[in-house]
PDB file of C-alpha atoms in Angstrom:
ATOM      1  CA  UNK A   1       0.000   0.000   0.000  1.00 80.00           C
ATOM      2  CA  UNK A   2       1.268   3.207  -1.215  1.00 87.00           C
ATOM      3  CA  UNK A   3       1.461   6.219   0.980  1.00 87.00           C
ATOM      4  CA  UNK A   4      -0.991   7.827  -1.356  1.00 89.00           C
ATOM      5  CA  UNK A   5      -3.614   5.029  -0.704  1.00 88.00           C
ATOM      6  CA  UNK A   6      -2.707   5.427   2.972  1.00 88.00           C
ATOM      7  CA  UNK A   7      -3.269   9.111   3.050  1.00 89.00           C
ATOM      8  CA  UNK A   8      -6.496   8.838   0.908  1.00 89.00           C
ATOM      9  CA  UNK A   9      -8.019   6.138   3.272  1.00 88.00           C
ATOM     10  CA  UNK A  10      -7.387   8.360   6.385  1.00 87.00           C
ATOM     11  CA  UNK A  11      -9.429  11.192   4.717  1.00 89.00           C
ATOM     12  CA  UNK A  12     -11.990   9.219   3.218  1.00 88.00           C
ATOM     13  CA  UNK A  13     -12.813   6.127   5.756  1.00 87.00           C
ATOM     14  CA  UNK A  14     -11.344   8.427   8.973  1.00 85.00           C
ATOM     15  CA  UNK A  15     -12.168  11.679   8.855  1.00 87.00           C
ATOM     16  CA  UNK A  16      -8.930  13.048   9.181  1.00 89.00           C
ATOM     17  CA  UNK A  17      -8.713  15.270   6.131  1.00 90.00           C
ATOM     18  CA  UNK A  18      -5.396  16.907   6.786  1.00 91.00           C
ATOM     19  CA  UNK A  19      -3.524  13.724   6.303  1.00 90.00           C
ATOM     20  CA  UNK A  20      -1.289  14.134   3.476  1.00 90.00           C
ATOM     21  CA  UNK A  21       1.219  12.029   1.260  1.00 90.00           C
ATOM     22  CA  UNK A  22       3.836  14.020   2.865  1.00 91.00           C
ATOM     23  CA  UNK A  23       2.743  13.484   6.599  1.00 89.00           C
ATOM     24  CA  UNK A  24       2.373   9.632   5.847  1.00 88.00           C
ATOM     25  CA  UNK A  25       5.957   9.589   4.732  1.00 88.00           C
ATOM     26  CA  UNK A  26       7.067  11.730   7.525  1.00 85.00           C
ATOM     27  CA  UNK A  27       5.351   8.916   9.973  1.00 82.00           C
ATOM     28  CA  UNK A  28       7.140   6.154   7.749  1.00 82.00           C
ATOM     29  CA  UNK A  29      11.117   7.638   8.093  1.00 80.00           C
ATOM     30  CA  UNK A  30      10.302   8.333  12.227  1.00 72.00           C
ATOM     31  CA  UNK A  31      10.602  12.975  11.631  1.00 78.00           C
ATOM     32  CA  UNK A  32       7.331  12.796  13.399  1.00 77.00           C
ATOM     33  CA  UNK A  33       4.776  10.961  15.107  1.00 75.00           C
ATOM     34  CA  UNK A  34       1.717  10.274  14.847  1.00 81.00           C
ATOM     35  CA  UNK A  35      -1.040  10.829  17.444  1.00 78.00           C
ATOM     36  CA  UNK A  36      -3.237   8.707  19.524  1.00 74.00           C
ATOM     37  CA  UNK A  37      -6.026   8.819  16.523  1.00 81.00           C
ATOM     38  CA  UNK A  38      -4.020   9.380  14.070  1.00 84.00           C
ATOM     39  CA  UNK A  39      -2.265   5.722  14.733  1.00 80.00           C
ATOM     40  CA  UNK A  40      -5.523   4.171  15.581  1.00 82.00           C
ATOM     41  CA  UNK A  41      -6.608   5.021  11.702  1.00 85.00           C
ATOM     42  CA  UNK A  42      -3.602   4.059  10.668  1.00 85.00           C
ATOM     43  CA  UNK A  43      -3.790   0.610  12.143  1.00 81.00           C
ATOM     44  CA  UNK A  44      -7.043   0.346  10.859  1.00 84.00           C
ATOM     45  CA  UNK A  45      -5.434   1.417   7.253  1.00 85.00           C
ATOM     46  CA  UNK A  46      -3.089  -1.909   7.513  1.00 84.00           C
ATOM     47  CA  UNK A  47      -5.183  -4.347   8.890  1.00 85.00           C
ATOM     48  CA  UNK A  48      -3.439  -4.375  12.642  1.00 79.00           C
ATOM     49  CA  UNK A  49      -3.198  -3.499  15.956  1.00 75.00           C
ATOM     50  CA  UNK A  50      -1.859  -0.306  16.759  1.00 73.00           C
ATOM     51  CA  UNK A  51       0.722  -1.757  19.753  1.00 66.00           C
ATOM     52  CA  UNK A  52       2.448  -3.602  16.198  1.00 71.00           C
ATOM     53  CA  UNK A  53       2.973  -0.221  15.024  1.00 73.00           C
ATOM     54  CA  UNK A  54       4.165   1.532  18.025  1.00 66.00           C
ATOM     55  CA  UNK A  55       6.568  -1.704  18.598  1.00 62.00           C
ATOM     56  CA  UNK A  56       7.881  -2.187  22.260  1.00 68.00           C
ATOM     57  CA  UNK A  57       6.129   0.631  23.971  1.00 75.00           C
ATOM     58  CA  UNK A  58       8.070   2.941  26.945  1.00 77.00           C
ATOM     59  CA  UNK A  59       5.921   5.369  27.642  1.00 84.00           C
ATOM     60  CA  UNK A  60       2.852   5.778  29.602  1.00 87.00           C
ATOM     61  CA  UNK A  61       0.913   6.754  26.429  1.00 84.00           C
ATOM     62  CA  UNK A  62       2.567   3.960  24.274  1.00 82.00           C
ATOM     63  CA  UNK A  63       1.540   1.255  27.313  1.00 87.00           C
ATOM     64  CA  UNK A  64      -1.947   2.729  27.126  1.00 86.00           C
ATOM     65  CA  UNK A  65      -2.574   3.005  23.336  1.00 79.00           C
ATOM     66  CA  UNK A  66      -0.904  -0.835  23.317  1.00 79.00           C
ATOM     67  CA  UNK A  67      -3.838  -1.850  25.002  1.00 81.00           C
ATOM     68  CA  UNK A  68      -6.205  -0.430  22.931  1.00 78.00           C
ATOM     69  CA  UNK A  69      -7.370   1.912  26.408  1.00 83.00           C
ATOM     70  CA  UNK A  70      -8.611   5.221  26.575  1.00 85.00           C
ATOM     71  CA  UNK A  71      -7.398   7.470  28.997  1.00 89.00           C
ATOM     72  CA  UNK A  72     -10.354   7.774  30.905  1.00 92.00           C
ATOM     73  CA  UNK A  73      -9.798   3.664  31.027  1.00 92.00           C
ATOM     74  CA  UNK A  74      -6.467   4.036  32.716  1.00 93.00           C
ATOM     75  CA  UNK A  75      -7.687   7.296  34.984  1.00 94.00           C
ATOM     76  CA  UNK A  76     -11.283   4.670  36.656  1.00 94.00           C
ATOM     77  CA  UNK A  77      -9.263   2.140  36.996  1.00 94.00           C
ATOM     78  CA  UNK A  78      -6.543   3.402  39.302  1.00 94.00           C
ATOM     79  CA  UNK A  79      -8.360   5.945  40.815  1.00 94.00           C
ATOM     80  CA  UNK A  80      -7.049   9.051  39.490  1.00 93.00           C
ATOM     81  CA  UNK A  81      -9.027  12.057  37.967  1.00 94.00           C
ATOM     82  CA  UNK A  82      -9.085  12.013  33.951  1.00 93.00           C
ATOM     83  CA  UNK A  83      -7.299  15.412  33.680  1.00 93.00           C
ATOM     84  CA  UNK A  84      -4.568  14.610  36.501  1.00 93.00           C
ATOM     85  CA  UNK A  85      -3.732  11.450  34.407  1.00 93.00           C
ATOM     86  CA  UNK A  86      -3.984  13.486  31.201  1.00 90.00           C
ATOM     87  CA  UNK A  87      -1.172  15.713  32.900  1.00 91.00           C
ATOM     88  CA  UNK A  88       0.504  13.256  33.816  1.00 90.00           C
ATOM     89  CA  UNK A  89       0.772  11.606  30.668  1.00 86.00           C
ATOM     90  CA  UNK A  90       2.164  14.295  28.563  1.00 84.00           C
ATOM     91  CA  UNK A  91       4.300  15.140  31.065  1.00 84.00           C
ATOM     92  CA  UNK A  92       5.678  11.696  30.838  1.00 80.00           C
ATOM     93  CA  UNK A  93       6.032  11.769  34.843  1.00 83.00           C
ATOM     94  CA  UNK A  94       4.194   8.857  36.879  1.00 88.00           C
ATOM     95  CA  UNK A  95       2.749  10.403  40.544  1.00 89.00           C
ATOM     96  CA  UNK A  96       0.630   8.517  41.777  1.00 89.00           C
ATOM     97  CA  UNK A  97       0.973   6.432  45.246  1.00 89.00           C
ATOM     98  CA  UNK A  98       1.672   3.123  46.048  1.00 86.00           C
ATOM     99  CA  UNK A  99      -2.361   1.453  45.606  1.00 91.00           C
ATOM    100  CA  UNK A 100      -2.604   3.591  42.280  1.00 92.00           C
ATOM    101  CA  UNK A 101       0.751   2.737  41.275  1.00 90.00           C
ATOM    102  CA  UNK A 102      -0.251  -1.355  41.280  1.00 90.00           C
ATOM    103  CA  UNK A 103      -3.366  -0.336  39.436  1.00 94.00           C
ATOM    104  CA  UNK A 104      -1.714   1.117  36.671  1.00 94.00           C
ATOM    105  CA  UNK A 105       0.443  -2.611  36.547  1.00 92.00           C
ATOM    106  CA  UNK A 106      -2.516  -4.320  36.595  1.00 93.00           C
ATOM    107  CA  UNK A 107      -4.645  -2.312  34.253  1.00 93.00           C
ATOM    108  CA  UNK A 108      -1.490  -2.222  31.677  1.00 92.00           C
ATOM    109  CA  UNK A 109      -0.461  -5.264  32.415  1.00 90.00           C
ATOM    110  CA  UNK A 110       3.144  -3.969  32.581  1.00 91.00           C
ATOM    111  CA  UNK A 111       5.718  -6.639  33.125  1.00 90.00           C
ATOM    112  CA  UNK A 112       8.232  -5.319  36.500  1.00 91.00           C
ATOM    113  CA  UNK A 113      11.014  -3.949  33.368  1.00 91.00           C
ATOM    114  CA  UNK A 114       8.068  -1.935  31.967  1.00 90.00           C
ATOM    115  CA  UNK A 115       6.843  -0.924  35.819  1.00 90.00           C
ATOM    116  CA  UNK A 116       9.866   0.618  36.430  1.00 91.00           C
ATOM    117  CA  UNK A 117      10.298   2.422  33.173  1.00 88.00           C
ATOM    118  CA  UNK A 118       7.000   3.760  33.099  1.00 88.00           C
ATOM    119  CA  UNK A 119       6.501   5.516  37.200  1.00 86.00           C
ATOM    120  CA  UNK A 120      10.390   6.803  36.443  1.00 84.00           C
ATOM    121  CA  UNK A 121      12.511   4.914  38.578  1.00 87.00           C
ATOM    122  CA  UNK A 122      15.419   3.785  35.674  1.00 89.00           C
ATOM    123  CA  UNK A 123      16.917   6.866  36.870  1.00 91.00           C
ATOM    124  CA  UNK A 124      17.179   5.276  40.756  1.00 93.00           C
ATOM    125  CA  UNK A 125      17.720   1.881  39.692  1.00 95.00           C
ATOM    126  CA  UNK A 126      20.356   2.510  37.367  1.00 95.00           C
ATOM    127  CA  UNK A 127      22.448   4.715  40.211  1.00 96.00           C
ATOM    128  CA  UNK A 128      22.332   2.420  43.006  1.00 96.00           C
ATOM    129  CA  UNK A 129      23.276  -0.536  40.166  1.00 96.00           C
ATOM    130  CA  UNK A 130      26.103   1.733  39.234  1.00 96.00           C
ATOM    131  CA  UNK A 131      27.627   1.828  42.789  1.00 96.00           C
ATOM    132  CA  UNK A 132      26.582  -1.546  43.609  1.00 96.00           C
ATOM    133  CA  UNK A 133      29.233  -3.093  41.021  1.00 95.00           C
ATOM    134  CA  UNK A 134      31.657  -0.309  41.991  1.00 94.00           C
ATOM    135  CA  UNK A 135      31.650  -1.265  45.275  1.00 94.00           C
ATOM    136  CA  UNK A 136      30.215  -3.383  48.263  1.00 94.00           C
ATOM    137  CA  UNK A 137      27.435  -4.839  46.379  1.00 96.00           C
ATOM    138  CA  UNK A 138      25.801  -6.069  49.402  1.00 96.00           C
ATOM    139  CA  UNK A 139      25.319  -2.991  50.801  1.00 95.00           C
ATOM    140  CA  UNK A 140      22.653  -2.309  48.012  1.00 96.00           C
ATOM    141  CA  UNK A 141      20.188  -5.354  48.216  1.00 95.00           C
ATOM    142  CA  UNK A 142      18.190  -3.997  50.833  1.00 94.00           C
ATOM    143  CA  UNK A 143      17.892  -0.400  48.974  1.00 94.00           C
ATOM    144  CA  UNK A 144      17.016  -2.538  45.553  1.00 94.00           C
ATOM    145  CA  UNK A 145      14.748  -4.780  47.329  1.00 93.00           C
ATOM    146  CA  UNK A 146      12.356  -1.712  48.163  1.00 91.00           C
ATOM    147  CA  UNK A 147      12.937  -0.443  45.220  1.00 90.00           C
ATOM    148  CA  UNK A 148      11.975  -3.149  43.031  1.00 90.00           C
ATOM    149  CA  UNK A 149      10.037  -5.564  45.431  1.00 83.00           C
ATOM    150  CA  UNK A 150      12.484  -8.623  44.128  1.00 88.00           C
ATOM    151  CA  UNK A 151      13.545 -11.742  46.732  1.00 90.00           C
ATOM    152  CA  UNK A 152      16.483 -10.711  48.919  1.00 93.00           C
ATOM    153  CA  UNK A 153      18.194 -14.347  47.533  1.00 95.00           C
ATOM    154  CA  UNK A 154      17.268 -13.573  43.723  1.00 94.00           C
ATOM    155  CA  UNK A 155      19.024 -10.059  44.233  1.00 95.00           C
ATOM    156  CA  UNK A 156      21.871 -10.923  46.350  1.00 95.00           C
ATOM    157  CA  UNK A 157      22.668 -13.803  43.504  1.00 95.00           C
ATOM    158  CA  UNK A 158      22.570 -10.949  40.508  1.00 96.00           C
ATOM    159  CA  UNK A 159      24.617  -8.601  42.427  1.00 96.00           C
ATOM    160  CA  UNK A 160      27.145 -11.036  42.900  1.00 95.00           C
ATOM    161  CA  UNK A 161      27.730 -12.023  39.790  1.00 95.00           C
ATOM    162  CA  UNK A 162      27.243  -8.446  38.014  1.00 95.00           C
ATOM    163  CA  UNK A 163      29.969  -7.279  40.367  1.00 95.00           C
ATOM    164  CA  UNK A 164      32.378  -9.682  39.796  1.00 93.00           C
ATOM    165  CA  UNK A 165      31.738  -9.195  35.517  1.00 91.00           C
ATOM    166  CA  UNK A 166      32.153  -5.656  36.036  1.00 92.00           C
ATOM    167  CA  UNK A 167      35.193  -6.313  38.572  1.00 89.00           C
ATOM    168  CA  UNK A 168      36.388  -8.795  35.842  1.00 85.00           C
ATOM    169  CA  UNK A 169      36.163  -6.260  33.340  1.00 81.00           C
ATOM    170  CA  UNK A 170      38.933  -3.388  35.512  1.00 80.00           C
ATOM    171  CA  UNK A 171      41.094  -6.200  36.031  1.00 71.00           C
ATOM    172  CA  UNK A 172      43.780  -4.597  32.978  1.00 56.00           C
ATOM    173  CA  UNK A 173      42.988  -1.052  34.138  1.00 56.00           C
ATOM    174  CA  UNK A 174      44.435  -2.031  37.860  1.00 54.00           C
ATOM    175  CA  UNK A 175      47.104  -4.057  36.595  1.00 54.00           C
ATOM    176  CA  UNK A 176      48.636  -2.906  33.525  1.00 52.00           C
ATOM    177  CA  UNK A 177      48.069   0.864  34.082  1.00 52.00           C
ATOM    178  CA  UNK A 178      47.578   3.250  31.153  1.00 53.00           C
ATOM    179  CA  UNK A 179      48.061   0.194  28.482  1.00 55.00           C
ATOM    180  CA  UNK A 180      46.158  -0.474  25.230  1.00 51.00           C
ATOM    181  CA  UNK A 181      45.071  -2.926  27.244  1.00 51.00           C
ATOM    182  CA  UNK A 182      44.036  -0.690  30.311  1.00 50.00           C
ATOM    183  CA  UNK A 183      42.307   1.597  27.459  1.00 54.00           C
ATOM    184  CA  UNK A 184      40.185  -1.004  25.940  1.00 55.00           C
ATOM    185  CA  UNK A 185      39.087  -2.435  29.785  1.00 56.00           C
ATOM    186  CA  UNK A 186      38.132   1.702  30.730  1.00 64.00           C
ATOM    187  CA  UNK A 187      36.287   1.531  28.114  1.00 78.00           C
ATOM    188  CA  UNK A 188      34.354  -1.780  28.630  1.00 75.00           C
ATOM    189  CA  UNK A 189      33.726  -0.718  31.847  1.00 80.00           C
ATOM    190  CA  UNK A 190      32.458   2.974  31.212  1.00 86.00           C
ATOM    191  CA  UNK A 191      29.728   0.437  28.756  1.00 89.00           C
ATOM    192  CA  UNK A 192      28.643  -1.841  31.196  1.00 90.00           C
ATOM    193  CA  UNK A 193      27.717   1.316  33.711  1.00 93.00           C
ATOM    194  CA  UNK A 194      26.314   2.752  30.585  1.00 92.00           C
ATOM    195  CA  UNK A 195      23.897   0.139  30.164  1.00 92.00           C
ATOM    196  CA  UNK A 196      23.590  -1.489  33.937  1.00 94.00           C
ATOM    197  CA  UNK A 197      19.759  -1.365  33.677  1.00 94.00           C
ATOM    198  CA  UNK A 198      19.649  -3.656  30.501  1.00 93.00           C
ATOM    199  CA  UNK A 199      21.872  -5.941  31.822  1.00 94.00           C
ATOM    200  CA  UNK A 200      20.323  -6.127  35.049  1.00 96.00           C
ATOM    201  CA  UNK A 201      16.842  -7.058  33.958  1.00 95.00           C
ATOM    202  CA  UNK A 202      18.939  -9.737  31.637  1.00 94.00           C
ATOM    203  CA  UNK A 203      20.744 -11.420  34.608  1.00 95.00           C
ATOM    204  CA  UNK A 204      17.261 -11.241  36.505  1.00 94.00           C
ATOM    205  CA  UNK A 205      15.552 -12.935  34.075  1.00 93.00           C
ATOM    206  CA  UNK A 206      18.432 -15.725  33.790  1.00 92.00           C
ATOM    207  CA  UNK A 207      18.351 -16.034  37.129  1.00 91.00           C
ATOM    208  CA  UNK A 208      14.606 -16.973  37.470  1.00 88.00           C
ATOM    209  CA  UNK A 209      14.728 -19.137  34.254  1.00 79.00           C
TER     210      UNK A 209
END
């Protein structure tokens, strides 16, 4: 399908009579996106659902749309008034409590990964992760076990063995100095911190398998 049958079937079957070759094609290279309706007609254009189109969503809004909700869906169901969620969706900042916070899991059915991305904790996680294989790791499984609401065992066995990887990784840096060698193990290292969060929800997941 063409982007002018695309852009001919969201006028004519839609009602959205602004949408243009040229705003189809800007959807299609990722310049812009498109919005909540605008990507329901467009899943309706191509025969799917519009969580295939967004792909793996992040966002609040992305979780939502995956599910086919609306926001006054989302708002009943954890208790929340439709224009504080609203806010809080474009904002792309999660307030609610603890009881509203479980709501929105439920209602989204948002995996613990997805949880934590979504009510803005990658930030949190991904600092005390940081200093956790930096340092004493077991000073940081009680601080990750609120956090996350994970098994004091489970988290004490990933901690372990992400700080002795990362450990593994500085071993040239502390023994060989400013080396080629030292260079390329700085540089591991500075990845793995870069991308702790990933590989923590990897070894989790191992670790429960």
């Amino acid at each position: 399908m063409s982007p002018e049958h695309v852009a001919y079937g969201m006028r004519s079957s839609y009602g959205l009579p602004y949408v243009t070759v040229d705003l189809v094609i800007a959807w299609e290279r990722g310049i812009t996106a498109p919005s909540v309706p605008e990507l329901t007609a467009l899943a309706g254009m191509l025969w799917c659902s519009p969580a295939e189109l967004i792909g793996a969503p992040r966002t609040l809004r992305e979780h939502r749309v995956a599910r086919g909700l609306a926001p006054e869906d989302v708002a009943r169901a954890v208790g929340i008034e439709l224009l504080a969620y609203v806010r809080m969706e474009e904002a792309g900042e999660w307030r609610g409590n603890d009881r509203q916070s479980a709501a929105l899991a439920d209602v989204l059915e948002l995996t613990l990964p997805d949880f934590i991305t979504v009510t803005g904790r990658d930030g949190r996680l991904a600092e005390l992760l940081r200093s956790a294989v930096t340092t004493r790791w077991q000073a940081y499984v009680r601080p990750l076990g609120k956090l996350l609401s994970l098994g004091r065992h489970l988290l004490e066995d990933v901690l372990e063995e992400m700080h002795a990887d990362y450990q593994g990784q500085m071993v040239a840096t502390l023994n060989w100095g400013a080396t080629a060698a030292a260079t390329d193990s700085g540089e591991a290292g500075r990845d793995y911190l870069d991308h702790i969060v990933g590989t923590f929800w990897s070894t989790v997941e191992r670790n429960t398998s």
